[in-house]
Tab-separated table of C-alpha atoms and ligand atoms in Angstrom:
chain	number	residue	atom	x	y	z
G	1	MET	CA	0.000	0.000	0.000
G	2	ILE	CA	2.935	2.318	0.663
G	3	THR	CA	4.501	3.942	-2.386
G	4	ARG	CA	8.293	4.175	-2.373
G	5	ILE	CA	10.296	6.188	-4.867
G	6	LYS	CA	13.820	7.592	-5.076
G	7	ALA	CA	14.080	11.286	-6.008
G	8	GLY	CA	17.633	12.598	-6.329
G	9	PRO	CA	19.365	11.775	-3.024
G	10	PHE	CA	16.044	11.340	-1.182
G	11	ARG	CA	13.742	8.407	-0.586
G	12	VAL	CA	10.091	9.427	-0.556
G	13	ARG	CA	7.616	6.979	0.985
G	14	GLY	CA	3.950	7.133	1.835
G	15	VAL	CA	0.541	7.567	0.315
G	16	SER	CA	-1.124	10.404	-1.558
G	17	VAL	CA	-4.573	10.557	-3.096
G	18	GLY	CA	-6.051	14.045	-3.474
G	19	GLY	CA	-8.820	14.743	-0.970
G	20	VAL	CA	-8.468	11.268	0.572
G	21	TYR	CA	-5.113	11.151	2.324
G	22	THR	CA	-1.588	12.444	1.910
G	23	ALA	CA	1.331	11.424	4.125
G	24	LEU	CA	4.942	11.341	2.958
G	25	GLN	CA	8.165	10.463	4.727
G	26	VAL	CA	11.702	11.450	3.721
G	27	PRO	CA	14.108	9.501	5.971
G	28	GLU	CA	17.166	11.532	4.864
G	29	LEU	CA	15.555	14.641	6.418
G	30	ASP	CA	14.202	12.716	9.421
G	31	ALA	CA	10.888	14.210	8.358
G	32	ALA	CA	7.288	13.421	7.487
G	33	PHE	CA	5.071	15.684	5.405
G	34	ASP	CA	1.374	15.720	6.307
G	35	ILE	CA	-0.332	12.891	8.089
G	36	GLY	CA	-3.628	11.971	6.452
G	37	LEU	CA	-2.799	8.363	7.208
G	38	ALA	CA	-0.296	7.019	9.736
G	39	PRO	CA	1.776	4.093	8.488
G	40	ARG	CA	3.675	2.561	11.419
G	41	SER	CA	7.059	3.308	9.831
G	42	PHE	CA	6.330	7.065	10.065
G	43	ALA	CA	6.763	6.845	13.844
G	44	SER	CA	10.533	7.080	13.402
G	45	ALA	CA	10.457	10.642	11.983
G	46	ARG	CA	11.759	13.399	14.257
G	47	ASP	CA	9.807	16.205	12.594
G	48	LEU	CA	6.409	16.512	10.949
G	49	PHE	CA	5.616	19.351	8.541
G	50	LEU	CA	1.922	20.126	8.075
G	51	SER	CA	0.842	21.991	4.950
G	52	HIS	CA	-2.615	22.903	6.329
G	53	GLY	CA	-5.330	21.618	8.604
G	54	HIS	CA	-7.580	19.757	6.139
G	55	VAL	CA	-8.394	16.304	7.423
G	56	ASP	CA	-6.838	14.476	4.450
G	57	HIS	CA	-3.509	16.031	5.543
G	58	THR	CA	-3.772	15.942	9.362
G	59	GLY	CA	-6.478	13.423	10.283
G	60	ALA	CA	-4.088	10.710	11.480
G	61	LEU	CA	-1.906	12.858	13.769
G	62	ALA	CA	-3.491	11.270	16.850
G	63	THR	CA	-2.926	7.793	15.390
G	64	LEU	CA	0.738	8.655	14.798
G	65	GLN	CA	1.030	9.884	18.395
G	66	GLY	CA	-0.577	6.670	19.605
G	67	ILE	CA	1.995	4.589	17.720
G	68	ARG	CA	4.838	6.783	18.985
G	69	GLY	CA	3.535	6.500	22.554
G	70	LEU	CA	3.488	2.740	22.252
G	71	MET	CA	7.072	2.803	21.002
G	72	LYS	CA	8.140	5.320	23.672
G	73	MET	CA	9.505	7.699	21.041
G	74	PRO	CA	10.762	11.197	21.991
G	75	ARG	CA	8.338	14.115	21.592
G	76	LEU	CA	7.417	14.853	18.006
G	77	ARG	CA	8.179	18.306	16.647
G	78	VAL	CA	5.360	19.548	14.404
G	79	PHE	CA	5.840	22.525	12.101
G	80	MET	CA	2.506	24.010	11.050
G	81	PRO	CA	0.797	27.251	9.998
G	82	GLU	CA	0.620	29.376	13.143
G	83	GLU	CA	-3.148	29.742	12.738
G	84	ILE	CA	-3.775	26.041	13.364
G	85	VAL	CA	-1.521	25.578	16.413
G	86	ASP	CA	-4.296	26.227	18.969
G	87	PRO	CA	-6.878	23.848	17.457
G	88	MET	CA	-4.216	21.147	16.965
G	89	VAL	CA	-3.033	21.441	20.577
G	90	ALA	CA	-6.660	21.367	21.789
G	91	MET	CA	-7.404	18.327	19.616
G	92	LEU	CA	-4.436	16.422	21.041
G	93	ASP	CA	-5.452	17.446	24.606
G	94	LEU	CA	-8.857	15.866	23.976
G	95	ARG	CA	-7.146	12.746	22.686
G	96	THR	CA	-4.904	12.638	25.763
G	97	SER	CA	-8.040	12.627	27.942
G	98	MET	CA	-9.062	9.372	26.267
G	99	GLN	CA	-5.596	7.782	26.274
G	100	ARG	CA	-3.380	6.591	29.074
G	101	TYR	CA	-0.431	8.662	27.927
G	102	ASP	CA	0.369	12.187	26.787
G	103	MET	CA	-0.415	12.800	23.107
G	104	SER	CA	0.949	16.350	22.950
G	105	VAL	CA	3.622	17.539	20.516
G	106	ASP	CA	6.185	20.328	20.343
G	107	ALA	CA	4.350	22.706	18.026
G	108	VAL	CA	6.485	25.035	15.902
G	109	PRO	CA	4.291	27.861	14.578
G	110	MET	CA	5.338	28.820	11.047
G	111	SER	CA	4.462	31.718	8.772
G	112	PRO	CA	5.604	32.716	5.270
G	113	GLY	CA	9.324	33.534	5.252
G	114	LYS	CA	10.028	32.126	8.718
G	115	GLU	CA	13.192	30.041	8.825
G	116	VAL	CA	14.234	27.452	11.413
G	117	SER	CA	17.632	25.761	11.736
G	118	LEU	CA	17.497	21.981	11.535
G	119	GLY	CA	21.115	21.506	12.521
G	120	GLY	CA	24.407	22.022	10.690
G	121	ASN	CA	23.899	24.179	7.625
G	122	LEU	CA	20.386	22.837	6.954
G	123	TYR	CA	17.380	25.143	7.335
G	124	VAL	CA	13.665	24.935	6.639
G	125	ARG	CA	11.798	27.989	5.371
G	126	ALA	CA	8.026	28.274	5.094
G	127	ILE	CA	6.522	29.731	1.927
G	128	LYS	CA	3.037	30.998	1.227
G	129	THR	CA	0.732	28.645	-0.658
G	130	PHE	CA	-2.758	29.449	-1.918
G	131	HIS	CA	-5.642	27.456	-0.418
G	132	PRO	CA	-8.957	28.476	1.217
G	133	VAL	CA	-7.524	27.822	4.722
G	134	PRO	CA	-4.173	28.853	6.298
G	135	SER	CA	-1.549	26.866	4.396
G	136	LEU	CA	2.215	26.702	3.846
G	137	GLY	CA	4.849	25.040	1.717
G	138	TYR	CA	8.304	24.122	3.031
G	139	VAL	CA	11.716	24.644	1.472
G	140	PHE	CA	14.783	22.790	2.803
G	141	LEU	CA	17.968	24.636	2.067
G	142	ARG	CA	21.646	24.456	2.819
G	143	LYS	CA	23.523	27.678	3.404
G	144	ILE	CA	26.891	27.311	1.771
G	145	GLU	CA	29.920	29.512	1.212
G	146	LYS	CA	31.036	30.062	-2.362
G	147	LEU	CA	34.527	31.191	-3.263
G	148	ARG	CA	34.346	34.483	-5.195
G	149	PRO	CA	35.256	34.123	-8.898
G	150	GLU	CA	38.364	36.322	-8.580
G	151	TYR	CA	39.911	33.663	-6.301
G	152	HIS	CA	39.071	30.657	-8.515
G	153	LYS	CA	42.517	30.510	-10.138
G	154	LEU	CA	44.519	30.610	-6.891
G	155	PRO	CA	46.095	27.345	-5.714
G	156	GLY	CA	44.471	25.754	-2.662
G	157	ARG	CA	47.510	26.503	-0.479
G	158	GLU	CA	47.222	30.251	-1.082
G	159	ILE	CA	43.495	30.217	-0.479
G	160	ALA	CA	44.071	28.470	2.855
G	161	GLU	CA	46.723	31.064	3.745
G	162	LEU	CA	44.491	34.012	2.821
G	163	ARG	CA	41.657	32.440	4.774
G	164	LYS	CA	43.895	32.160	7.823
G	165	GLN	CA	44.644	35.866	7.496
G	166	GLY	CA	40.894	36.494	7.613
G	167	ALA	CA	40.457	37.603	3.997
G	168	ASP	CA	36.850	38.005	2.890
G	169	MET	CA	36.819	35.591	-0.075
G	170	PHE	CA	33.425	33.939	0.150
G	171	ASP	CA	29.864	34.785	-0.832
G	172	SER	CA	27.092	33.050	1.043
G	173	ALA	CA	24.659	31.103	-1.113
G	174	GLU	CA	21.641	28.877	-0.627
G	175	ARG	CA	21.062	25.549	-2.232
G	176	ILE	CA	17.482	24.248	-2.103
G	177	GLU	CA	17.666	20.489	-1.714
G	178	LEU	CA	13.976	19.738	-1.385
G	179	ALA	CA	10.734	21.687	-1.498
G	180	TYR	CA	7.184	20.583	-0.697
G	181	ALA	CA	4.077	22.402	-1.921
G	182	THR	CA	0.597	20.958	-1.967
G	183	ASP	CA	-3.005	22.111	-1.909
G	184	THR	CA	-2.310	25.354	-3.664
G	185	LEU	CA	-3.019	27.350	-6.765
G	186	VAL	CA	-0.225	27.153	-9.360
G	187	GLY	CA	0.572	30.765	-8.403
G	188	VAL	CA	2.932	29.341	-5.784
G	189	LEU	CA	5.417	28.800	-8.639
G	190	ASP	CA	5.051	32.365	-9.877
G	191	HIS	CA	5.531	33.810	-6.378
G	192	HIS	CA	8.393	31.437	-5.565
G	193	PRO	CA	10.387	30.853	-8.757
G	194	GLU	CA	13.146	29.368	-6.577
G	195	LEU	CA	10.994	26.213	-6.541
G	196	TYR	CA	11.959	25.601	-10.181
G	197	SER	CA	15.576	25.107	-9.154
G	198	ALA	CA	15.052	22.985	-6.040
G	199	GLN	CA	17.003	19.779	-6.485
G	200	VAL	CA	13.830	17.855	-5.653
G	201	LEU	CA	10.392	19.468	-5.858
G	202	ILE	CA	7.408	17.596	-4.435
G	203	LEU	CA	4.366	19.268	-5.933
G	204	GLU	CA	0.666	18.553	-6.090
G	205	CYS	CA	-0.915	17.960	-9.476
G	206	THR	CA	-4.462	17.027	-8.582
G	207	PHE	CA	-5.992	17.058	-12.061
G	208	LEU	CA	-4.439	15.844	-15.294
G	209	ASP	CA	-6.706	16.270	-18.289
G	210	GLY	CA	-10.124	17.196	-19.659
G	211	LYS	CA	-11.888	15.103	-16.999
G	212	LYS	CA	-11.639	18.286	-14.946
G	213	SER	CA	-11.325	21.814	-16.296
G	214	ILE	CA	-8.637	24.261	-15.196
G	215	ALA	CA	-11.432	26.478	-13.845
G	216	ALA	CA	-12.763	23.646	-11.675
G	217	ALA	CA	-9.253	22.842	-10.433
G	218	ARG	CA	-8.680	26.494	-9.545
G	219	ALA	CA	-12.049	26.736	-7.792
G	220	GLY	CA	-10.792	24.086	-5.339
G	221	CYS	CA	-7.373	25.793	-5.125
G	222	HIS	CA	-5.550	22.917	-6.789
G	223	ILE	CA	-3.099	22.539	-9.668
G	224	HIS	CA	-4.061	21.185	-13.106
G	225	LEU	CA	-1.403	19.590	-15.309
G	226	ASP	CA	-2.258	22.111	-18.061
G	227	GLU	CA	-0.877	24.812	-15.752
G	228	LEU	CA	2.416	22.940	-15.336
G	229	LEU	CA	2.643	22.353	-19.095
G	230	GLU	CA	2.342	26.118	-19.629
G	231	ARG	CA	5.479	26.468	-17.474
G	232	ALA	CA	7.204	23.301	-18.729
G	233	GLU	CA	10.507	24.866	-19.777
G	234	LYS	CA	10.968	26.584	-16.409
G	235	PHE	CA	11.430	23.387	-14.402
G	236	ASP	CA	15.099	22.777	-13.696
G	237	ASN	CA	14.676	20.208	-10.907
G	238	ASP	CA	16.600	16.941	-10.896
G	239	ALA	CA	13.337	15.348	-9.811
G	240	LEU	CA	9.804	16.731	-9.946
G	241	VAL	CA	7.690	14.445	-7.783
G	242	LEU	CA	4.029	14.920	-8.671
G	243	MET	CA	1.472	13.767	-6.109
G	244	HIS	CA	-2.013	14.372	-4.661
G	245	PHE	CA	-3.610	13.009	-7.848
G	246	SER	CA	-7.399	12.962	-7.724
G	247	GLN	CA	-9.095	9.612	-7.185
G	248	ILE	CA	-10.814	10.109	-10.552
G	249	TYR	CA	-7.548	8.717	-12.011
G	250	SER	CA	-6.258	5.208	-11.387
G	251	PRO	CA	-2.491	5.002	-10.789
G	252	ARG	CA	-2.145	3.450	-14.244
G	253	GLU	CA	-4.046	6.322	-15.828
G	254	VAL	CA	-1.797	8.813	-14.028
G	255	VAL	CA	1.230	7.216	-15.641
G	256	SER	CA	-0.287	6.973	-19.108
G	257	VAL	CA	-1.696	10.519	-19.120
G	258	LEU	CA	1.643	11.977	-17.997
G	259	ARG	CA	3.466	10.015	-20.716
G	260	GLU	CA	1.004	11.175	-23.312
G	261	ARG	CA	0.818	14.844	-22.354
G	262	CYS	CA	4.264	15.922	-21.100
G	263	PRO	CA	7.041	17.021	-23.451
G	264	PRO	CA	10.140	14.762	-23.166
G	265	GLU	CA	12.250	17.408	-21.364
G	266	LEU	CA	9.679	17.727	-18.582
G	267	LEU	CA	8.802	14.046	-18.528
G	268	ALA	CA	12.449	13.200	-17.859
G	269	ARG	CA	12.263	15.145	-14.572
G	270	ILE	CA	8.868	13.870	-13.422
G	271	ILE	CA	8.390	11.010	-10.973
G	272	PRO	CA	4.703	10.290	-10.373
G	273	PHE	CA	4.037	9.405	-6.731
G	274	VAL	CA	1.997	6.275	-7.423
G	275	PRO	CA	2.949	2.632	-6.825
G	276	GLU	CA	3.916	2.424	-10.522
G	277	GLY	CA	6.330	5.336	-10.001
G	278	ARG	CA	8.935	2.964	-8.644
G	279	SER	CA	9.689	1.463	-12.027
G	280	TRP	CA	9.159	4.780	-13.830
G	281	PRO	CA	9.896	5.473	-16.652
G	282	GLY	CA	10.112	1.643	-17.104
J	1	ZN	ZN1	-5.400	17.778	-0.066
J	2	ZN	ZN1	-6.710	20.981	1.292
């Protein structure tokens, strides 16, 4: 039942059907993304990142806490839109009253632009997404130092010497390793063009063809494949993981429609998050 794919350096595991349930785990980041369903293996994640409060993305948080309680796991850290912290905390308090152990979490309220260190040079930054309820996307970035071009030709020994003398030779840069955006209008890409260059971009693509019009997709604040095709040449990701497909498509249809409709350049980057995605392009 669990889908497993490899996207760049990351393993992505979980389930995702638009409106039904979405829950992903990326072990390399010690993270889970949304929790519409709680597979037992998700209990090992240190952090959970919630995109928004809709039940298909958060409904199984109590189940996850139950499993973690059983396994005596350390407290879960949950990043979420600041607007939903109070109801989430209250919901878990109610659950605690029916359980024999504490179900609470360490809530980390997030808002667009807010950045939190995850250790070393890794950071997570929240970005604004566009949905009828408070919602966020998450960008995982490494802050790195880049040697200025004028120093490129110097031998390593001299660079080390100059560095010792405290010379200012580096520019700071960010490298986005993974980004997650779901339940949003396609405008998220226009407002955050940095998503196009994330090494791995996990993006919703709820509707795929004429079975649903762009207007209908937009009315529900979701992305239609037509809108990604309009922007096809902008994607520069090593892997573009598409997920949150509507249940009006079978996993097989997802694969065949993508093959049929995407230009080769874009298709080469896409990994559909369906069981068949494992052997993609196959
Ligand atoms: Zn959803
Ligand atoms: Zn939603």
